[in-house]
mmCIF file of C-alpha atoms in Angstrom:
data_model
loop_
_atom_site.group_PDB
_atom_site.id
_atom_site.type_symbol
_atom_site.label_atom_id
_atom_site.label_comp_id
_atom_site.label_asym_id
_atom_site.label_seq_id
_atom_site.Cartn_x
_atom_site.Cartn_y
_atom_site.Cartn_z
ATOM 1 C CA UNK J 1131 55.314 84.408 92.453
ATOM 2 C CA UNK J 1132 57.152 87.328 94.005
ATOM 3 C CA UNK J 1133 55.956 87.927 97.475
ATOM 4 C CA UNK J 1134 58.959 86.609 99.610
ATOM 5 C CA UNK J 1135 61.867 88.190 97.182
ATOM 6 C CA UNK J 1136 59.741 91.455 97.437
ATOM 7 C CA UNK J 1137 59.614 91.537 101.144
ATOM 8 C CA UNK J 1138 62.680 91.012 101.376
ATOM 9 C CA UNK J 1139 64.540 93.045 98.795
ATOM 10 C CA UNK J 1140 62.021 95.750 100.589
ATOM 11 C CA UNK J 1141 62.772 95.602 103.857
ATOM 12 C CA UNK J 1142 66.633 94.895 102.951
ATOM 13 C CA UNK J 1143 66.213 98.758 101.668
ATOM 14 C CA UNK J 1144 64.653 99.712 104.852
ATOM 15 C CA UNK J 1145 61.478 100.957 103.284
ATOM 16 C CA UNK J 1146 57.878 100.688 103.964
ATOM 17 C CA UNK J 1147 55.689 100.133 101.470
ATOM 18 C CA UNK J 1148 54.669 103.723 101.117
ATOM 19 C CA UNK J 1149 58.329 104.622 100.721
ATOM 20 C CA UNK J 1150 58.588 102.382 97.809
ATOM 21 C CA UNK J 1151 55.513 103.618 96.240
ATOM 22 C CA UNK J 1152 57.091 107.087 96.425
ATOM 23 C CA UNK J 1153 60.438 105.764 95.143
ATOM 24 C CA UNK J 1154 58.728 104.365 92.108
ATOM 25 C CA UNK J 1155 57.082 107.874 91.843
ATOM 26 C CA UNK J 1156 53.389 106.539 92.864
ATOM 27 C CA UNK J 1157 53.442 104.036 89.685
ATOM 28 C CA UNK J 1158 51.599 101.841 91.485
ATOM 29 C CA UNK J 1159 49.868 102.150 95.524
ATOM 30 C CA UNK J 1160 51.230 101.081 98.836
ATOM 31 C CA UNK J 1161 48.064 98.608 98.823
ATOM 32 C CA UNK J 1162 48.838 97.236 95.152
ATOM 33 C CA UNK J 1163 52.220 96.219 96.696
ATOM 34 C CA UNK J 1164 51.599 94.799 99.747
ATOM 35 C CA UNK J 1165 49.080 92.513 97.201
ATOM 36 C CA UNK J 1166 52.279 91.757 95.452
ATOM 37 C CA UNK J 1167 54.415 90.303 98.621
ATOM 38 C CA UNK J 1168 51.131 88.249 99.927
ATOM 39 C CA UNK J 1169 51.027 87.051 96.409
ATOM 40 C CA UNK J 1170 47.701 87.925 95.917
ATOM 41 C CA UNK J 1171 48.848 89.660 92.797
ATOM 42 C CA UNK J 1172 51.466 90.000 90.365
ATOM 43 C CA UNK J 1173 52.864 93.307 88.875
ATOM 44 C CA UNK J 1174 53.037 94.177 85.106
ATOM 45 C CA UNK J 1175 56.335 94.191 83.504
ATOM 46 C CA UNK J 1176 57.185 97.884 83.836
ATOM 47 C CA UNK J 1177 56.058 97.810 87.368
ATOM 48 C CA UNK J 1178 58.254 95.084 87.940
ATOM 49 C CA UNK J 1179 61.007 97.045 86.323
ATOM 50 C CA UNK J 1180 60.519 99.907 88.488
ATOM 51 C CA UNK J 1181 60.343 97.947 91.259
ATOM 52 C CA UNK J 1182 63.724 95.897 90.754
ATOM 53 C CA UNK J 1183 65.816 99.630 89.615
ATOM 54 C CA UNK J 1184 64.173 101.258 93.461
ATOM 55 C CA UNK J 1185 65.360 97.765 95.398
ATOM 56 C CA UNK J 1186 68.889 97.540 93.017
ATOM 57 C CA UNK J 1187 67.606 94.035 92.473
ATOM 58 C CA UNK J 1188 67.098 92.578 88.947
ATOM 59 C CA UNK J 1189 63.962 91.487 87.558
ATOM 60 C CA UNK J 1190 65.521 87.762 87.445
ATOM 61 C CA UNK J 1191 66.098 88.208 91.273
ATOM 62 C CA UNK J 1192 62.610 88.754 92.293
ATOM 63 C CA UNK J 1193 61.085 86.111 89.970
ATOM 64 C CA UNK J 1194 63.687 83.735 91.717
ATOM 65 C CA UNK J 1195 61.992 80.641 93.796
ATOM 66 C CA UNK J 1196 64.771 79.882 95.393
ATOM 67 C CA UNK J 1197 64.355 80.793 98.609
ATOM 68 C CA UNK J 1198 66.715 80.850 102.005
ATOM 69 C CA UNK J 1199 65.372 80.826 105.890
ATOM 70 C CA UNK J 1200 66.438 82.752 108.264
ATOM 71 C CA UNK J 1201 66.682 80.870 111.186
ATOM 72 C CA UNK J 1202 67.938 81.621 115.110
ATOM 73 C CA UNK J 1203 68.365 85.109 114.691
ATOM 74 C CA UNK J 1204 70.481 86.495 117.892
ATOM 75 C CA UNK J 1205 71.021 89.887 118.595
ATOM 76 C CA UNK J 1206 74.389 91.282 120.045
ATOM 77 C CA UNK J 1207 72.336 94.865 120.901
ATOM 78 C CA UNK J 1208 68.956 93.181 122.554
ATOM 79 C CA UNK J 1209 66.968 96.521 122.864
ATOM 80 C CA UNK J 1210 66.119 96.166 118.624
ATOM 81 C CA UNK J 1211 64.553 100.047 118.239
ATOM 82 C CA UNK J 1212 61.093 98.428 115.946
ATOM 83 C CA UNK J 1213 60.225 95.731 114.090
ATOM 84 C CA UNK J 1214 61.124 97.618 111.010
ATOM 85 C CA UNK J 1215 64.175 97.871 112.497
ATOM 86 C CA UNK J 1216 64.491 94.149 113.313
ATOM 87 C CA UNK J 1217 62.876 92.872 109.682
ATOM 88 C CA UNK J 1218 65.658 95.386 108.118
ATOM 89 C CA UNK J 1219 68.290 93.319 109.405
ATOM 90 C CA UNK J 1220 67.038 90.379 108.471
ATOM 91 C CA UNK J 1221 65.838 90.826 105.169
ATOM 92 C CA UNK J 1222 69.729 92.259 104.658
ATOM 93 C CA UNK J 1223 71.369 89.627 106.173
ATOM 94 C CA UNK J 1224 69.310 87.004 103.587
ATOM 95 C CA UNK J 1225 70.171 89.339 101.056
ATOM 96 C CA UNK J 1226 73.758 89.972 101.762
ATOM 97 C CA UNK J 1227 73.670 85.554 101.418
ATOM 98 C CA UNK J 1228 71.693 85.131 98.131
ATOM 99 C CA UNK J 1229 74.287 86.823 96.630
ATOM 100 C CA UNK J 1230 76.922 85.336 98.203
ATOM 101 C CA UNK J 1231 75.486 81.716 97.224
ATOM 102 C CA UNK J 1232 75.137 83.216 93.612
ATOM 103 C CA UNK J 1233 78.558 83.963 93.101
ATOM 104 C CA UNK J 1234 79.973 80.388 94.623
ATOM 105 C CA UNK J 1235 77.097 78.642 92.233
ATOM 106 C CA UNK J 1236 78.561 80.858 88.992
ATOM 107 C CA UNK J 1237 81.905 79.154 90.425
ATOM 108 C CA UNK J 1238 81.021 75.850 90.781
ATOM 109 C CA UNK J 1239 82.240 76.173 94.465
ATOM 110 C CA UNK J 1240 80.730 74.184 97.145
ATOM 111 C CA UNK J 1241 80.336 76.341 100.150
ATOM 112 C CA UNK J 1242 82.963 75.620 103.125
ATOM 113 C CA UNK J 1243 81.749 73.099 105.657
ATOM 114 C CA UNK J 1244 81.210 74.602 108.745
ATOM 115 C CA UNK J 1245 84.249 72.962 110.780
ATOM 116 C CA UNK J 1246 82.743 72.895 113.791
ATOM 117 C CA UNK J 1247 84.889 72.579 116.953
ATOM 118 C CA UNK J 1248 84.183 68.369 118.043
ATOM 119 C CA UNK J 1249 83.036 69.308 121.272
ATOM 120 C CA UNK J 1250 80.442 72.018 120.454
ATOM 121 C CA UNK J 1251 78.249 73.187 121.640
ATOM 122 C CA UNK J 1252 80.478 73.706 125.176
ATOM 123 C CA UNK J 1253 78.515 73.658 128.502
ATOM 124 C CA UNK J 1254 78.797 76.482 130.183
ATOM 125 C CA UNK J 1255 78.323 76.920 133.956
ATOM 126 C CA UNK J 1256 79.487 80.220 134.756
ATOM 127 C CA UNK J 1257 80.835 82.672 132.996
ATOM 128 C CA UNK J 1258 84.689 81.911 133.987
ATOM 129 C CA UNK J 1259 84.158 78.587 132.199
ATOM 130 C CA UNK J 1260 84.167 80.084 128.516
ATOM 131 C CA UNK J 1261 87.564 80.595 129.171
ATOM 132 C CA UNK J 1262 87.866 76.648 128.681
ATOM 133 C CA UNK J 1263 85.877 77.136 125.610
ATOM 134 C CA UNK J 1264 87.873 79.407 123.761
ATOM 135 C CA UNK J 1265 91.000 77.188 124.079
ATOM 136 C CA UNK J 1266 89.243 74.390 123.146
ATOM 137 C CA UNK J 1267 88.305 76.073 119.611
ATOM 138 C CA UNK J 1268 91.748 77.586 119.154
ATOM 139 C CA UNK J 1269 93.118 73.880 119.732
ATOM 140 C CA UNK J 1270 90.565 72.624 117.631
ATOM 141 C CA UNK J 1271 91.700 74.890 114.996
ATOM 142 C CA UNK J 1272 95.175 74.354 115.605
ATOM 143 C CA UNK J 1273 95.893 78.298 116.429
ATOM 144 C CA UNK J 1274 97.734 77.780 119.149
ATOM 145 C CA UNK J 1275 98.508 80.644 121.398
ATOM 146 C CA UNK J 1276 99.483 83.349 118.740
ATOM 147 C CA UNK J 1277 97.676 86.444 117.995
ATOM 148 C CA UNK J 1278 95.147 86.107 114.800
ATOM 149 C CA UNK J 1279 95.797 88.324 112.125
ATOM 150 C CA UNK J 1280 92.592 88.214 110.376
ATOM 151 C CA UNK J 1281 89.730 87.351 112.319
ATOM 152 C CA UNK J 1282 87.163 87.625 109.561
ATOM 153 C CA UNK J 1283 89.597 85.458 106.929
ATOM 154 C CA UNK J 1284 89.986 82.641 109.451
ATOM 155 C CA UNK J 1285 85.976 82.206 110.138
ATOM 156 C CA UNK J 1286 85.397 82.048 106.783
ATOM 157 C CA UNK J 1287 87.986 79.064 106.205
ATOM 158 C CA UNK J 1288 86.291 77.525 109.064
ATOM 159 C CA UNK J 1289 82.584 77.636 106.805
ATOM 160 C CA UNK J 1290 81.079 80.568 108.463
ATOM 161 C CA UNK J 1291 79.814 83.025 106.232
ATOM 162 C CA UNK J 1292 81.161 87.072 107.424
ATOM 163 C CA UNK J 1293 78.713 89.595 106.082
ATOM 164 C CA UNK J 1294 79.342 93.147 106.774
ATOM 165 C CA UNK J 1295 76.192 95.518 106.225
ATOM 166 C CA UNK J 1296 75.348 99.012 107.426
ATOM 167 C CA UNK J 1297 74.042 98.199 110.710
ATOM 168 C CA UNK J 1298 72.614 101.167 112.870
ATOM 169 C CA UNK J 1299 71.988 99.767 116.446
ATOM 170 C CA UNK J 1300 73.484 96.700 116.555
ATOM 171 C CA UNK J 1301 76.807 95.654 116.615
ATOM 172 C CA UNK J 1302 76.487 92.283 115.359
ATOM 173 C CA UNK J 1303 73.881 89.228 115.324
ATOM 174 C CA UNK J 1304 74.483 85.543 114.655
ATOM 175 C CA UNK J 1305 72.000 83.400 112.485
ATOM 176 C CA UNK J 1306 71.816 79.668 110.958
ATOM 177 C CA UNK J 1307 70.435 80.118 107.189
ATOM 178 C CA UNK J 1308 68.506 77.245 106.045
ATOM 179 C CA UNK J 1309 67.857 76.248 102.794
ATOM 180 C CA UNK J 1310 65.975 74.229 100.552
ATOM 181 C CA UNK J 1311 69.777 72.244 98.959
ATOM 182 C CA UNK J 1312 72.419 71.621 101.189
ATOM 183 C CA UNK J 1313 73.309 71.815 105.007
ATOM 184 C CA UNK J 1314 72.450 75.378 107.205
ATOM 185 C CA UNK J 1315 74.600 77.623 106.750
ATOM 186 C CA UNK J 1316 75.489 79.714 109.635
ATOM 187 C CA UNK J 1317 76.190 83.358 109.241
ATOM 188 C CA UNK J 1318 77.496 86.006 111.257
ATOM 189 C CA UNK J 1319 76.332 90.006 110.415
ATOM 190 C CA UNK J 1320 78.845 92.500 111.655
ATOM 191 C CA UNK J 1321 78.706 96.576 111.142
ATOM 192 C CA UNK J 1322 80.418 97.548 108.340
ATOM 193 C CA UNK J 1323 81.185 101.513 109.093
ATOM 194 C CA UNK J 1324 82.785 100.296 112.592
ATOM 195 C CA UNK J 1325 86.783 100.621 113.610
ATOM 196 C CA UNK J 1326 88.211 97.110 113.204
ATOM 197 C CA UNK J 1327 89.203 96.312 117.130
ATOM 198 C CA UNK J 1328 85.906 96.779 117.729
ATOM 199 C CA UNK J 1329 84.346 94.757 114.570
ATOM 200 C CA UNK J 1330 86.803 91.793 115.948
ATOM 201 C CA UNK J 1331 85.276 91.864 119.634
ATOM 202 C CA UNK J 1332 81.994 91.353 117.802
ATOM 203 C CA UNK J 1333 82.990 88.648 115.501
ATOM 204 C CA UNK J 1334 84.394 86.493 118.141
ATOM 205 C CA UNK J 1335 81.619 87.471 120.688
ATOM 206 C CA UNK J 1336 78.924 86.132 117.946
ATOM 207 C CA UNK J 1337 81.735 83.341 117.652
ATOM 208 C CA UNK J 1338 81.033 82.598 121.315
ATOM 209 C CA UNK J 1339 77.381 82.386 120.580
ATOM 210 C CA UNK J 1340 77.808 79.774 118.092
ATOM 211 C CA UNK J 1341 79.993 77.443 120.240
ATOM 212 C CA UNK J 1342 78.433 77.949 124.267
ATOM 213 C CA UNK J 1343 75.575 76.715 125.733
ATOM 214 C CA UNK J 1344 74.938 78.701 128.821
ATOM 215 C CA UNK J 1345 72.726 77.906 131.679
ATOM 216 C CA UNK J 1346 69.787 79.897 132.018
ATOM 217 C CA UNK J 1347 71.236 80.868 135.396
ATOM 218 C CA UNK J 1348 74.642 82.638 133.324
ATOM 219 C CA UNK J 1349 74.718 85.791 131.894
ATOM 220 C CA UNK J 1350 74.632 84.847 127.902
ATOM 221 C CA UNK J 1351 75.744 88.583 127.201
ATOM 222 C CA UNK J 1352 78.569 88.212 129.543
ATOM 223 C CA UNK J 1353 80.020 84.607 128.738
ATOM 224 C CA UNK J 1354 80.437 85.781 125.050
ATOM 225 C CA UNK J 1355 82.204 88.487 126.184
ATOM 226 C CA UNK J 1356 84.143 86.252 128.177
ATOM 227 C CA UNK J 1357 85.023 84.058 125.005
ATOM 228 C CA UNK J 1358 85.743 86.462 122.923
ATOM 229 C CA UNK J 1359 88.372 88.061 124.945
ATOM 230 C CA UNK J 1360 89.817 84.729 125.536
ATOM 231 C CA UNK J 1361 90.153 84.090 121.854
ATOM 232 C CA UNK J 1362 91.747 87.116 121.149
ATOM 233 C CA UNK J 1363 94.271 86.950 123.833
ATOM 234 C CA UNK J 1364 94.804 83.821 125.392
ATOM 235 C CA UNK J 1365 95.982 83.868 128.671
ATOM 236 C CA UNK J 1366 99.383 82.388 128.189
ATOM 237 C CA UNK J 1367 99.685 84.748 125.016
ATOM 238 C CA UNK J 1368 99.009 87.995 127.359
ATOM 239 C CA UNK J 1369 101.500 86.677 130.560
ATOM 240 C CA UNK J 1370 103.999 86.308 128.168
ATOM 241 C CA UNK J 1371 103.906 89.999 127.474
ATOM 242 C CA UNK J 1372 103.043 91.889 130.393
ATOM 243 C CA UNK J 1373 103.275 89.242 133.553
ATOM 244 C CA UNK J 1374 101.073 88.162 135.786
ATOM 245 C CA UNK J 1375 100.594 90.447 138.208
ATOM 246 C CA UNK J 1376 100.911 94.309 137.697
ATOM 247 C CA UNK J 1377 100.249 96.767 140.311
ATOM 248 C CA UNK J 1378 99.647 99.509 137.219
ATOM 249 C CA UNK J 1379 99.927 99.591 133.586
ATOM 250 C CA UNK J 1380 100.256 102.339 131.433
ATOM 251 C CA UNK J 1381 98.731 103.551 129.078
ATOM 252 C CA UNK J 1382 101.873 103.001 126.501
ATOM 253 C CA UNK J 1383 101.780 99.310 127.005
ATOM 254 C CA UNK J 1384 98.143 98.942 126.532
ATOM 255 C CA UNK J 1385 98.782 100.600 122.789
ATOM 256 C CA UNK J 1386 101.142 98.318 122.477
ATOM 257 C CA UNK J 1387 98.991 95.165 122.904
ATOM 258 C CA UNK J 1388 95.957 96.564 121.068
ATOM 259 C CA UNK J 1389 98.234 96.697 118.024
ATOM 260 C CA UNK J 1390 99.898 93.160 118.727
ATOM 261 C CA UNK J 1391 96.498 91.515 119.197
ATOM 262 C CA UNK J 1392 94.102 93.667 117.384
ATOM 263 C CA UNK J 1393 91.760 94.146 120.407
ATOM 264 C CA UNK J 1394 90.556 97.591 122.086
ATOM 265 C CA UNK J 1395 91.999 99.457 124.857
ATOM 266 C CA UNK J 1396 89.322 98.691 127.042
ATOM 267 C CA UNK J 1397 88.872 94.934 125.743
ATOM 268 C CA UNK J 1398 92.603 94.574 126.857
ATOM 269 C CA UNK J 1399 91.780 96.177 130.571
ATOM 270 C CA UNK J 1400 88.712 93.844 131.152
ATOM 271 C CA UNK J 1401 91.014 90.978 130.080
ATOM 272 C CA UNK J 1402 93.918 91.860 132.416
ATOM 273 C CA UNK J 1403 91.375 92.116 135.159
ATOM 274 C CA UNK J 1404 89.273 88.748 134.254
ATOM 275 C CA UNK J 1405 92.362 87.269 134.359
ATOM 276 C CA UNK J 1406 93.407 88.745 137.586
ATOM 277 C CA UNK J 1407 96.524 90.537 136.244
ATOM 278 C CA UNK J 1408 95.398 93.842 137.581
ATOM 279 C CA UNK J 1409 93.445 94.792 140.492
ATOM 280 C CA UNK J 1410 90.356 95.965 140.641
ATOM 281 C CA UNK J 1411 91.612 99.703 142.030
ATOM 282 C CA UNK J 1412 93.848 99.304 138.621
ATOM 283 C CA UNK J 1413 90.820 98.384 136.670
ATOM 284 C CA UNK J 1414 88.965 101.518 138.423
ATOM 285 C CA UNK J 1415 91.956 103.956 137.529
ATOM 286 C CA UNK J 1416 92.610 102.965 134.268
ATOM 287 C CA UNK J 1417 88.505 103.363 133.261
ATOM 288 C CA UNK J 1418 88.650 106.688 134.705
ATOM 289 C CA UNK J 1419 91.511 107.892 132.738
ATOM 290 C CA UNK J 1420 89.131 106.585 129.111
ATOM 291 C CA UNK J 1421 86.223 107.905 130.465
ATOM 292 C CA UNK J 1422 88.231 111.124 130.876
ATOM 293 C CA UNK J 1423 89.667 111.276 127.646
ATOM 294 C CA UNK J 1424 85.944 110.048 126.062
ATOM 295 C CA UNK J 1425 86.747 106.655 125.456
ATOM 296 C CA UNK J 1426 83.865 105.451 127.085
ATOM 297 C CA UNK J 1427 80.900 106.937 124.840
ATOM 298 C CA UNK J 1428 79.916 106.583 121.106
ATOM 299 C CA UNK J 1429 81.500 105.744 118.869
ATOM 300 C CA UNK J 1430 84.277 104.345 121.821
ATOM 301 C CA UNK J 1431 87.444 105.362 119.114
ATOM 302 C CA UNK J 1432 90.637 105.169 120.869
ATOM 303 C CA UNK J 1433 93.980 106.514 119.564
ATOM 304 C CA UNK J 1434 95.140 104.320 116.850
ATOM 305 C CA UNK J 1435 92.099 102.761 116.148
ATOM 306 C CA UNK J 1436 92.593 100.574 112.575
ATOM 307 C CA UNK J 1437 90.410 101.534 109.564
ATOM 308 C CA UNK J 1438 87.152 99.668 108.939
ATOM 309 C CA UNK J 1439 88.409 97.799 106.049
ATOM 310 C CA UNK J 1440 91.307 96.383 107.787
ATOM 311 C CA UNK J 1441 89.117 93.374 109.409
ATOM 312 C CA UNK J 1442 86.526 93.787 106.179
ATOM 313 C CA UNK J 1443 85.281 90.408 104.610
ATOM 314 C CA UNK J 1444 86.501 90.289 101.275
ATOM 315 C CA UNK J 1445 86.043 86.424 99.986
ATOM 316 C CA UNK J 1446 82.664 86.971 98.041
ATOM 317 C CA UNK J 1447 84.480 90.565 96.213
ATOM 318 C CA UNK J 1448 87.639 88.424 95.896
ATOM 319 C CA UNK J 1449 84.973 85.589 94.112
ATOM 320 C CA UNK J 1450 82.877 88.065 92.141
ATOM 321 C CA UNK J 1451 86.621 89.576 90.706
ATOM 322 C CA UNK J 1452 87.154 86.099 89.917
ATOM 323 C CA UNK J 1453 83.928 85.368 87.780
ATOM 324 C CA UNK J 1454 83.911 88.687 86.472
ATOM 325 C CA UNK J 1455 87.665 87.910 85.144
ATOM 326 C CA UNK J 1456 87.151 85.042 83.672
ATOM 327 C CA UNK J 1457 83.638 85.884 81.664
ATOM 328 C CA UNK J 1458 81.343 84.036 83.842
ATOM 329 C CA UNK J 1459 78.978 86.827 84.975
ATOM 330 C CA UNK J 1460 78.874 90.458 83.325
ATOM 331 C CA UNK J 1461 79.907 93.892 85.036
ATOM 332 C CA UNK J 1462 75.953 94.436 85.667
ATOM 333 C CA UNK J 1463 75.926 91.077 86.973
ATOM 334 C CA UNK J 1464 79.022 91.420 89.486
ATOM 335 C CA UNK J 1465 77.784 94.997 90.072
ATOM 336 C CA UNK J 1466 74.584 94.190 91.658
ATOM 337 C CA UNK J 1467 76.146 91.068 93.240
ATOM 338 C CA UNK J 1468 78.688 93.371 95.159
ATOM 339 C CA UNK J 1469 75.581 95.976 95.670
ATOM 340 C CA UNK J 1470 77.684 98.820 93.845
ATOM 341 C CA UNK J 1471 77.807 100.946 91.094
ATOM 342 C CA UNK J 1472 79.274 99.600 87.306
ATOM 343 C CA UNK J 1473 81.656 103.019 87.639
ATOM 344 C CA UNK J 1474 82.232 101.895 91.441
ATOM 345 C CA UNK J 1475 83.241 98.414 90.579
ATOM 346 C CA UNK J 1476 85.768 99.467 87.481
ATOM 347 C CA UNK J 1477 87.526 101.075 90.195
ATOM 348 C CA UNK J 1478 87.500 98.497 92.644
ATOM 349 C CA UNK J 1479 89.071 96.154 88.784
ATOM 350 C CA UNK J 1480 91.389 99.155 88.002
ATOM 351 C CA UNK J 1481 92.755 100.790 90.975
ATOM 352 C CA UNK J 1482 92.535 98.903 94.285
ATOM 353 C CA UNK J 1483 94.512 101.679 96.101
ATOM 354 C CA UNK J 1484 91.079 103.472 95.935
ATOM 355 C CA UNK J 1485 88.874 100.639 97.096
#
């Protein structure tokens, strides 16, 4: 039966089911497909067909029974505008994985063990204590104190999947995929259309929510903040460049260290003050000047912000290039893996420069 790949594939779209019956041009009723996803009935070929060309799903897709859980959902943005909104970003998120899966399984890859950190989940306190978390995962990792040139590239070598997807609210959410072969998988969703300081904030604050276990009494929000600027710029990383204690900085320097460690202007200010280098008259001054200059309100791009696609995920496009190459799926196939265009995708082959 169809129901869950449906309902999915659906709300992936962001449609409700009187969207789709529109899309399909009123082939079949709202009520005829909400039938279909409680698998009280099952469409006729064509309406199948018209149903898989309005989702960009194939037919084989929604017949599928293999099926994925979406499990331990957490939202970076907690004020989720509807349910719509929230069932949207999950059905894309399970999505966004199928397809994943689909290429590694065309590849006879095993998906990367999660390398968790040995001491994980790390007890947390207060908020000052994820400090001692981040340094632990670095060490774990053997990153030592450097800044990390791909944030995205190094998760996914550590067995967590990076999905990027047009997110409209939320900045990020974490989630552990079950499913019905092999070990959870977990998963972290980040927005796709997003400058990449910002996108790297949100992939090591989700980080943080995958390795800390706060106390109800700490601030959850705030101790993943905490860890993520700590993982970005450890402290001895940051005294080596600017000191310990400043009585100012300017704004020259702090360009300087957002392109050194890939991190905002204002992720770089709260981390000089969490770690005490400025004080907090500094920290007042130097807010006033970005909230001056507009900084401070959507969508928060600073001078020299980095393109998008510098901290994009690219392991499942580099894997889809890879079966595509070698004859193991077709350009249809890699097409709708990849969730573009065939004439989109012979560019992407042809002429990279363009991607």
């Amino acid at each position: 039966m169809i129901g869950q790949r449906l309902k999915l594939a659906r709300a992936a779209s962001g449609l409700s089911l009187r969207d789709l019956q529109s899309v399909i041009d009123n082939l079949v009723t709202a009520q005829a497909i909400g039938k279909y996803e409680r698998d009280e009935a099952m469409p006729s070929s064509g309406v199948l067909s018209a149903l898989g060309s309005a989702l960009n799903v194939s037919e084989d897709y929604l017949l599928s029974t293999d099926e994925l859980v979406l499990d331990g959902v957490e939202f970076r943005k907690k004020e989720i505008a509807s349910r719509r909104e929230e069932a949207f970003v999950e059905g894309r998120t399970i999505h966004l994985l199928e397809r994943y899966l689909a290429i590694e399984d065309v590849l006879g890859l095993a998906s990367v063990v999660w390398d968790r950190p040995r001491e994980a989940p790390y007890p947390i306190n207060a908020v000052a204590e994820a400090e001692n978390a981040a340094a632990a995962a670095r060490t774990h990792w053997g990153l030592g104190i450097d800044a990390i040139l791909n944030l995205s590239e190094l998760l996914e070598e550590r067995g967590i999947k990076i999905l990027a997807a047009d997110l409209s609210d939320i900045d990020g959410l974490t989630a552990c995929v079950r499913r019905k072969n092999g070990p959870p998988i977990p998963v972290i969703v980040v927005k796709s259309n997003t400058w990449s300081e910002r996108k790297r904030f949100t992939l090591a604050h989700e980080l943080g929510h995958m390795l800390i276990e706060a106390r109800p009494s700490v601030d959850q929000e705030k101790a993943a903040n905490r860890f993520a600027g700590a993982f970005l710029m450890p402290p001895e990383a940051l005294w080596r460049e600017i000191g310990k204690h400043r009585r100012s900085i300017s704004l020259g320097e702090l360009v300087s260290l957002k392109n050194l460690f890939g991190a905002s202007l204002q992720a770089i200010v709260y981390r000089c003050h969490d770690l005490g280098i400025i004080s907090d008259a500094e920290f007042r001054r130097v807010f006033q000047v970005f909230r001056d200059q507009g900084w401070r309100k959507p969508p928060y791009q600073e001078p020299g912000a980095r393109d998008p696609s510098e901290e994009q995920p690219r392991r499942m496009e580099r894997l889809c290039f890879r079966a595509l190459t070698e004859g193991l799926i077709s350009e249809s196939k890699a097409a709708e893996i990849l969730g573009i265009s065939v004439r989109s995708l012979a560019r992407l082959m042809d002429q990279p420069s363009l991607a």
